[in-house]
PDB file of C-alpha atoms in Angstrom:
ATOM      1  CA  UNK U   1      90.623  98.913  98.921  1.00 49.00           C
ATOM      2  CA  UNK U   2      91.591  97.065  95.320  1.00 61.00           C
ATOM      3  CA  UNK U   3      94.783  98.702  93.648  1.00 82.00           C
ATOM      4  CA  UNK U   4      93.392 100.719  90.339  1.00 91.00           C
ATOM      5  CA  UNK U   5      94.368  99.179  87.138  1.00 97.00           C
ATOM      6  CA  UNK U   6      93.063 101.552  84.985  1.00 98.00           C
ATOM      7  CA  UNK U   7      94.272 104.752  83.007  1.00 97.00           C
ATOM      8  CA  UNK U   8      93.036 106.688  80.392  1.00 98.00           C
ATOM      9  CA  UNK U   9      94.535 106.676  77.112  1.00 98.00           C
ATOM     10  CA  UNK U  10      97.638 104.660  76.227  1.00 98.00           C
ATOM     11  CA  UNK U  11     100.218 103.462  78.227  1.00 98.00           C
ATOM     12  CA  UNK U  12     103.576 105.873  77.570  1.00 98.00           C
ATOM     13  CA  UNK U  13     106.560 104.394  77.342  1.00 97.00           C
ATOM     14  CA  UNK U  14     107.727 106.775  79.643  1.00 98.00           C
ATOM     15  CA  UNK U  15     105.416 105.181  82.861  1.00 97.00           C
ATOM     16  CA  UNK U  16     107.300 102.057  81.924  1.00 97.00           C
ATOM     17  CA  UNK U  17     110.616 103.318  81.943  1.00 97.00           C
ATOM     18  CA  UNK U  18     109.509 105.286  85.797  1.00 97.00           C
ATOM     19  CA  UNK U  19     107.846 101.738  86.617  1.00 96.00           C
ATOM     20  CA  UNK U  20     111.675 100.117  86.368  1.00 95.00           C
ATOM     21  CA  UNK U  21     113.763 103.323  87.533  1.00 96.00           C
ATOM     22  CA  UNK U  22     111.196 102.828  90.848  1.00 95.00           C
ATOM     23  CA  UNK U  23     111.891  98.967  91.429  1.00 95.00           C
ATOM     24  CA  UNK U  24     115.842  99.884  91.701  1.00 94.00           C
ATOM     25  CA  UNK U  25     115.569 100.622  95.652  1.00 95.00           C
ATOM     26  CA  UNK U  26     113.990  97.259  96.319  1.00 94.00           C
ATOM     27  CA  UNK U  27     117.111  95.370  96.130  1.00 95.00           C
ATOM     28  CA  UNK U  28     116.138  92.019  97.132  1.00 96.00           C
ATOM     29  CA  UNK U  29     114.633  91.547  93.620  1.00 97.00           C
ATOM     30  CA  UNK U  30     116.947  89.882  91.081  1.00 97.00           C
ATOM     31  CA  UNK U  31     114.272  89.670  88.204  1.00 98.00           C
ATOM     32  CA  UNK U  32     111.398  91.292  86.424  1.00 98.00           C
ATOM     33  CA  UNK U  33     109.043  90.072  83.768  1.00 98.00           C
ATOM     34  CA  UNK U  34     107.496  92.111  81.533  1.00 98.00           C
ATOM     35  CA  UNK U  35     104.347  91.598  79.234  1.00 98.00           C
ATOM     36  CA  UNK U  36     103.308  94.799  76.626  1.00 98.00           C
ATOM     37  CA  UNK U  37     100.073  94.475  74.939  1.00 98.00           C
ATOM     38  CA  UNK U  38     100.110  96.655  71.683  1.00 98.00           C
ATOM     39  CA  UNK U  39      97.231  97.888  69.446  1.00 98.00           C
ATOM     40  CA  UNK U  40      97.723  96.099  66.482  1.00 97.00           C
ATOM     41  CA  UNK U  41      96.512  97.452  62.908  1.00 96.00           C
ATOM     42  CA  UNK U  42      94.810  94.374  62.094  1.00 94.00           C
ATOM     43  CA  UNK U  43      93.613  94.153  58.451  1.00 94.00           C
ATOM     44  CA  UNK U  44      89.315  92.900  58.544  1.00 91.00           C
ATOM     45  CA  UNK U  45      87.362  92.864  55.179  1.00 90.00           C
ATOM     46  CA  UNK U  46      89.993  95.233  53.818  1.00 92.00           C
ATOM     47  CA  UNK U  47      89.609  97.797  56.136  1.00 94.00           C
ATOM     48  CA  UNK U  48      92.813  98.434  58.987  1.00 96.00           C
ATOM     49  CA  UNK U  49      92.354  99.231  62.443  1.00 96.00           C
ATOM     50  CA  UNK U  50      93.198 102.728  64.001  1.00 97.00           C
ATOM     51  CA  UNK U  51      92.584 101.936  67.234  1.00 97.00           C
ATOM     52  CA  UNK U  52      90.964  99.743  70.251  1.00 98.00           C
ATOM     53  CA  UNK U  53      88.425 101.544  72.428  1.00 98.00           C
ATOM     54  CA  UNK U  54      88.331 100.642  75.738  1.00 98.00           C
ATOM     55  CA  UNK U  55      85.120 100.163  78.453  1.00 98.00           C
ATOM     56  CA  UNK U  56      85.515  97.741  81.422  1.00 98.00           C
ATOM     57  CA  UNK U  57      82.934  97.136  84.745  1.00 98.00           C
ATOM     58  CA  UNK U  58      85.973  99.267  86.719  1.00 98.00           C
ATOM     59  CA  UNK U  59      84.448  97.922  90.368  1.00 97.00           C
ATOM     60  CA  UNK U  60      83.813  94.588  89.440  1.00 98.00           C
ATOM     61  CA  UNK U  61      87.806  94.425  87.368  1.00 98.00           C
ATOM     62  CA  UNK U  62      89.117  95.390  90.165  1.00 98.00           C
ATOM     63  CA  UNK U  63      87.537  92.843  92.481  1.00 97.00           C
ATOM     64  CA  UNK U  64      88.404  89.888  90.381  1.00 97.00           C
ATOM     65  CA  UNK U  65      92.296  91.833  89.489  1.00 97.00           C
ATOM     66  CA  UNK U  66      92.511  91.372  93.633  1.00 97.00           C
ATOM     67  CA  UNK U  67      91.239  87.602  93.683  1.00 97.00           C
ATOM     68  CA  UNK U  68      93.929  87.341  90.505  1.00 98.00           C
ATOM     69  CA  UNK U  69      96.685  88.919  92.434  1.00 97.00           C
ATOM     70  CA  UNK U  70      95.814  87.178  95.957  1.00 97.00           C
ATOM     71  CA  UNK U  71      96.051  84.011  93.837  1.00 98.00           C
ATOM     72  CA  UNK U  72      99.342  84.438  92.082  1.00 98.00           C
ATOM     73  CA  UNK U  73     100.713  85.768  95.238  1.00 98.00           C
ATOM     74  CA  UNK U  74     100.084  82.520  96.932  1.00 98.00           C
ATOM     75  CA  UNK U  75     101.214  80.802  94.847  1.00 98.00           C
ATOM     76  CA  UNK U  76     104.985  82.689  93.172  1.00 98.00           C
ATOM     77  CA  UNK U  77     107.304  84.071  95.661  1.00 98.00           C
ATOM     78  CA  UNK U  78     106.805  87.408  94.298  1.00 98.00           C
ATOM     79  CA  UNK U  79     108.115  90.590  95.941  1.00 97.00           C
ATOM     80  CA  UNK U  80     105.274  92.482  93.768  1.00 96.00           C
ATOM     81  CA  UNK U  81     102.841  92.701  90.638  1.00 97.00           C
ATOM     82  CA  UNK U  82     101.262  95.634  88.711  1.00 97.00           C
ATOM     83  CA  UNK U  83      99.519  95.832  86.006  1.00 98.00           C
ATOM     84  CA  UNK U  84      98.076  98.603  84.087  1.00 98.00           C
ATOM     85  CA  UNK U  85      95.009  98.615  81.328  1.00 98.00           C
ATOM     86  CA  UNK U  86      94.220 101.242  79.480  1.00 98.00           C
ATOM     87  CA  UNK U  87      90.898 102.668  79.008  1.00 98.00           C
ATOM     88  CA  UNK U  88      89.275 104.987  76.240  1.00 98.00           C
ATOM     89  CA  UNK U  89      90.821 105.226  72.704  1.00 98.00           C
ATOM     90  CA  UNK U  90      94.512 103.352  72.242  1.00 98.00           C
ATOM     91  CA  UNK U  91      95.926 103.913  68.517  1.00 98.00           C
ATOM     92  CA  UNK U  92      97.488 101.195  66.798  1.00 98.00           C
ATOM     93  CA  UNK U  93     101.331 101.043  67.814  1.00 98.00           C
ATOM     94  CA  UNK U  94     100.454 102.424  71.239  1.00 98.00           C
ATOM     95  CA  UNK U  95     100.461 100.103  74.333  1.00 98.00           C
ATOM     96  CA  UNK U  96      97.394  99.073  75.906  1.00 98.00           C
ATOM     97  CA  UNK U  97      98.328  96.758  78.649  1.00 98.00           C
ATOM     98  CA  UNK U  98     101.223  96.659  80.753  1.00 98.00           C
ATOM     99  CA  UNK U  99     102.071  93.723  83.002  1.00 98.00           C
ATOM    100  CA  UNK U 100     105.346  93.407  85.291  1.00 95.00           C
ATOM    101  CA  UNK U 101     106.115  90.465  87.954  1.00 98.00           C
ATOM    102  CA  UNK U 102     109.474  90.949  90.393  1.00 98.00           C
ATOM    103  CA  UNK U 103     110.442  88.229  92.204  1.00 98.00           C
ATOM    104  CA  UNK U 104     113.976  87.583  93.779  1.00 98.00           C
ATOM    105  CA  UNK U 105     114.561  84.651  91.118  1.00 98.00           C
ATOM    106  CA  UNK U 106     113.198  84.365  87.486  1.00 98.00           C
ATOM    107  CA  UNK U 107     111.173  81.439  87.173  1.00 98.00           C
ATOM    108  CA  UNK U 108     108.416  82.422  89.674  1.00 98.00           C
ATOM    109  CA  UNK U 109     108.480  86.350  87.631  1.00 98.00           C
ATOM    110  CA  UNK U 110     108.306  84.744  84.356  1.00 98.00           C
ATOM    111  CA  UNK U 111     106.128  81.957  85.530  1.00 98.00           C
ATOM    112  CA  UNK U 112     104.171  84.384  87.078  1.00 98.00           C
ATOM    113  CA  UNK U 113     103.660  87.223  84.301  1.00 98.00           C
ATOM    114  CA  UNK U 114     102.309  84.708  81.759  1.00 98.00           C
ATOM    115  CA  UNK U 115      99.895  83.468  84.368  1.00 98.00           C
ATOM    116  CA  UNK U 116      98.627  86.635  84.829  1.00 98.00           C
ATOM    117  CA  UNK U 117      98.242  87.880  80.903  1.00 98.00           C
ATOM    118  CA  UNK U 118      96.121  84.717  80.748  1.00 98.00           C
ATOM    119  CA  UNK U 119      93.864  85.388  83.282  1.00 98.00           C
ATOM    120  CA  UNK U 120      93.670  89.340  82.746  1.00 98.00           C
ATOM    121  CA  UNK U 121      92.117  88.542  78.864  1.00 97.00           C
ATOM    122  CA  UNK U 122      90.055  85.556  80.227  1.00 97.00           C
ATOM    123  CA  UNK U 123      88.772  87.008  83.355  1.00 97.00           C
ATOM    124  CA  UNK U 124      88.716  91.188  83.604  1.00 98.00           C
ATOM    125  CA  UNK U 125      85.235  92.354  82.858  1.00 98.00           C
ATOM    126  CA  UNK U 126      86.837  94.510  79.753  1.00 98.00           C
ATOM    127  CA  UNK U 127      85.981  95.369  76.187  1.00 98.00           C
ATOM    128  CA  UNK U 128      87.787  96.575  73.341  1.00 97.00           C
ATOM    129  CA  UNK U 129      86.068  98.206  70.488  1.00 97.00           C
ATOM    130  CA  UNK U 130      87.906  97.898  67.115  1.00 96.00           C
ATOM    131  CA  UNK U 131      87.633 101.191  65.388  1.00 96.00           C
ATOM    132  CA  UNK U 132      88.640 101.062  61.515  1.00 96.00           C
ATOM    133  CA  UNK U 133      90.150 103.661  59.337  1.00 93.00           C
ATOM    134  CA  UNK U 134      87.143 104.397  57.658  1.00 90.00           C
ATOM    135  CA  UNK U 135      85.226 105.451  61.008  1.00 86.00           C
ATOM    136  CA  UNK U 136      83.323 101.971  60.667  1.00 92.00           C
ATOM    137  CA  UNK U 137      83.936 100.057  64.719  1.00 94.00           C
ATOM    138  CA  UNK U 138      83.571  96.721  65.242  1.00 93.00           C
ATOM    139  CA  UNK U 139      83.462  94.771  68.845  1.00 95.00           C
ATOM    140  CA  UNK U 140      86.917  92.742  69.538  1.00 93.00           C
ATOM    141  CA  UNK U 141      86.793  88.784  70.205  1.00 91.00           C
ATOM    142  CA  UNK U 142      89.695  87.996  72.191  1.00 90.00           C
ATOM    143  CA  UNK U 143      91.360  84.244  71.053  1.00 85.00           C
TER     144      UNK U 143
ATOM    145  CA  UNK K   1      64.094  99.704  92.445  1.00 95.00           C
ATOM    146  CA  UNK K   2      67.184  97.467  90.555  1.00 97.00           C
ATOM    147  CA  UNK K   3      70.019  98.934  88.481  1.00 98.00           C
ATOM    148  CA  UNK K   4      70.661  96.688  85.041  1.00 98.00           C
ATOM    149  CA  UNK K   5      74.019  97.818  83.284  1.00 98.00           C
ATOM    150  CA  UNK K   6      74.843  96.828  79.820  1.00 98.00           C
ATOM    151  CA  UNK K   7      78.656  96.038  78.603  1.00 98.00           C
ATOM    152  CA  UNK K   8      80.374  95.938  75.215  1.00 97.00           C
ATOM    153  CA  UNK K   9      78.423  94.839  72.119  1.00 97.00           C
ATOM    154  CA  UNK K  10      74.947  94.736  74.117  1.00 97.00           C
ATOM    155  CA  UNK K  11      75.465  98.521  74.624  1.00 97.00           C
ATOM    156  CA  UNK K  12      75.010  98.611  70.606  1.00 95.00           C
ATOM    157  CA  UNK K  13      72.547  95.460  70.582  1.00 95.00           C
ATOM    158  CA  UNK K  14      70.271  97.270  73.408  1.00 96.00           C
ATOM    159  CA  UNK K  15      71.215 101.030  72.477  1.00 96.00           C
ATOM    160  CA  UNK K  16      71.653 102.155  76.242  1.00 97.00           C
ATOM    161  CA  UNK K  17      74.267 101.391  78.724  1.00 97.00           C
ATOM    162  CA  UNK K  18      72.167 101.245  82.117  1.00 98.00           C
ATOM    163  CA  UNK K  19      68.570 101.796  83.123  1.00 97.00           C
ATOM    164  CA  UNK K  20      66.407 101.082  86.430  1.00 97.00           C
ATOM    165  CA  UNK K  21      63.784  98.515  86.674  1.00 97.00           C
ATOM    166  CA  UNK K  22      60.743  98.750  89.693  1.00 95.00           C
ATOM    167  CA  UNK K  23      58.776  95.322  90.601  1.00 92.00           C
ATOM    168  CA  UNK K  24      61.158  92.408  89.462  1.00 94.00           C
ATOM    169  CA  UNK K  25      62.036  89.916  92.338  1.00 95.00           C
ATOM    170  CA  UNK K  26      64.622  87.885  90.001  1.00 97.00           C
ATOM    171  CA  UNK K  27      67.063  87.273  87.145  1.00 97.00           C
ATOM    172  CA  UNK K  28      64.791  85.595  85.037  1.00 97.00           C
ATOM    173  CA  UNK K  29      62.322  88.680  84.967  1.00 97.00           C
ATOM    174  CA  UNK K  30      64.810  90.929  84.298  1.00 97.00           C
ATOM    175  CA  UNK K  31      66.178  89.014  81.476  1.00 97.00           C
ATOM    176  CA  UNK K  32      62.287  88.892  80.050  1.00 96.00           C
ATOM    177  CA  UNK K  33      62.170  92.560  80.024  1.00 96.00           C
ATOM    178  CA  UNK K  34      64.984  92.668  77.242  1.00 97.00           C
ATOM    179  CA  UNK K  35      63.993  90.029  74.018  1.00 96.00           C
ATOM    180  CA  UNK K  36      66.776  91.389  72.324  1.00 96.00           C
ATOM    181  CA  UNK K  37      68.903  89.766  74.941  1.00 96.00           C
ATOM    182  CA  UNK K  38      67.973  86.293  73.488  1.00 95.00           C
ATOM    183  CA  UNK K  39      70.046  86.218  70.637  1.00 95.00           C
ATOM    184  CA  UNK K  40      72.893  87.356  72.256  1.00 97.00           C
ATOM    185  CA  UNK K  41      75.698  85.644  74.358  1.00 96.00           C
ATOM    186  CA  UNK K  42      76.314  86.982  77.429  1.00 98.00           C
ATOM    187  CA  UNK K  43      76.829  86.340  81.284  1.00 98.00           C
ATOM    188  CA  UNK K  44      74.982  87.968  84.127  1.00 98.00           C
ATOM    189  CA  UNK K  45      76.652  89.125  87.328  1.00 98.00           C
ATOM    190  CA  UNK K  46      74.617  90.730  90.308  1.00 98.00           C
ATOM    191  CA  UNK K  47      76.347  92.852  92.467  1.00 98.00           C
ATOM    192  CA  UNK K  48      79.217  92.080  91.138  1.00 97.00           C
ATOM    193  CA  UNK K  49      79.189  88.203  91.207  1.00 97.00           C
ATOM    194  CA  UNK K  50      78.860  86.318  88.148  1.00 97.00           C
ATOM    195  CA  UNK K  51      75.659  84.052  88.758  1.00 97.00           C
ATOM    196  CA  UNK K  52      74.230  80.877  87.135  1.00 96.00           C
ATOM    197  CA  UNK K  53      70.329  80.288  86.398  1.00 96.00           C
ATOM    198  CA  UNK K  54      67.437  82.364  88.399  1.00 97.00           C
ATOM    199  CA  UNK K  55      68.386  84.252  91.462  1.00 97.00           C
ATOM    200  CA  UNK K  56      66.316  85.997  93.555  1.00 97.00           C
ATOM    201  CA  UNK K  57      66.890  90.011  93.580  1.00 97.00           C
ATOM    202  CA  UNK K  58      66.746  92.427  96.368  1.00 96.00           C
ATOM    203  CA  UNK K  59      66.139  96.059  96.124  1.00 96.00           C
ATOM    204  CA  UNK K  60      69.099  98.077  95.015  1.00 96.00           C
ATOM    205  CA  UNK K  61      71.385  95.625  93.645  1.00 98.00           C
ATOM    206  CA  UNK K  62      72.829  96.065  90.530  1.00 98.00           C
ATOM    207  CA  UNK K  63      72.311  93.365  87.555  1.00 98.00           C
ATOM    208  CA  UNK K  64      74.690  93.144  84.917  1.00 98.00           C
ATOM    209  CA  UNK K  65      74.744  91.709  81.310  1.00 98.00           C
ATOM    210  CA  UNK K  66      78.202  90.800  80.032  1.00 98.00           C
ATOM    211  CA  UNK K  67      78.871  89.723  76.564  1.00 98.00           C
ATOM    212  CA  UNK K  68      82.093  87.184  76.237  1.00 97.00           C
ATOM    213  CA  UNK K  69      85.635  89.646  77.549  1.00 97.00           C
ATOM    214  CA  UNK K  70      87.820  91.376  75.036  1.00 96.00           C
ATOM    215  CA  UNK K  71      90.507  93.302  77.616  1.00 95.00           C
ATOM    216  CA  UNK K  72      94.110  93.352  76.921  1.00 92.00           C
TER     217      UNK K  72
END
């Protein structure tokens, strides 16, 4: 059964802030690292970007997210991972990816946490549709 | 019968996001059944696994056309 990644909409601050407050009982963790991906109102041919929509292959993400997570897991001493993508229509300014490693030491969550932004944009069947203040969309090419 | 799906640009490109296809044994018919296709970039997975050159299909598996990933 592979751990859903997905939500609709943006990701609130306020999931982040519960994501932390809920990590505070497992007390053999001594560090967290954090990635935030935010819409950003990129500025293409003159016209600005409102927002990113969202589509992904959900079974097939969260297939490869598991092979991703059984990876990193074998090779950081993590105590855990999560990772949440939004899905649908994210405005610029509002979070669209959410990324946190915990591991008793550092090095292995920061380590970790870039590991895992690299492989969610190079490897998660997902697709972000640029939608521009004048209603006009273009697809997103990731870099 | 085979499912095809269509992600991200191709949904624009082939102006539908899935449809069925009866009587085609492999990748490289299903691929002929959609000359738009060719001037696009794109990976194929089947059930769920991203393949390489012809495979042969069975019924009810899914076939997938992915353009290059934009997530996060």
């Amino acid at each position: 059964m592979s751990k859903n990644i997905f939500l609709q909409g943006a990701v609130s601050p306020s999931l982040i802030a519960e994501q932390i407050a809920k990590h505070s009982t497992k007390t053999n963790i001594g560090a967290h690292d954090i990635f935030l991906g935010q819409v950003r109102a990129d500025v293409i041919e003159g016209r600005t970007v409102a927002a990113i929509e969202y589509t992904a292959y959900e079974e097939m993400a969260l297939e490869k997210m598991h092979e991703i997570r059984e990876a990193l897991f074998a090779r950081y001493p993590l105590t855990c991972m999560h990772v949440f993508h939004s899905l649908g229509q994210v405005k610029a300014g509002e979070i669209c990816l959410f990324v946190f490693t915990s591991a008793a030491h550092r090095r292995a969550a920061i380590d970790a946490c870039a590991e895992l932004v690299e492989r969610i944009k190079a490897e998660l069947p997902v697709w972000g549709k640029e939608i521009f203040d004048n209603a006009e969309h273009q697809w997103k090419v990731n870099t | 019968m085979i499912q095809v799906k269509f992600y991200g640009s191709l949904t624009t490109v082939m102006n539908m996001t899935a449809t069925e296809l009866e009587e085609v044994y492999d990748t490289d018919t299903v691929v002929a059944k959609f000359p738009s296709l060719a001037a696009q970039r794109y990976i194929i997975a089947v059930d769920r696994q991203v393949i390489t050159g012809n495979v042969q299909l069975n019924e009810g598996q899914t076939v997938a056309f992915m353009p290059p990933f934009s997530g996060g």
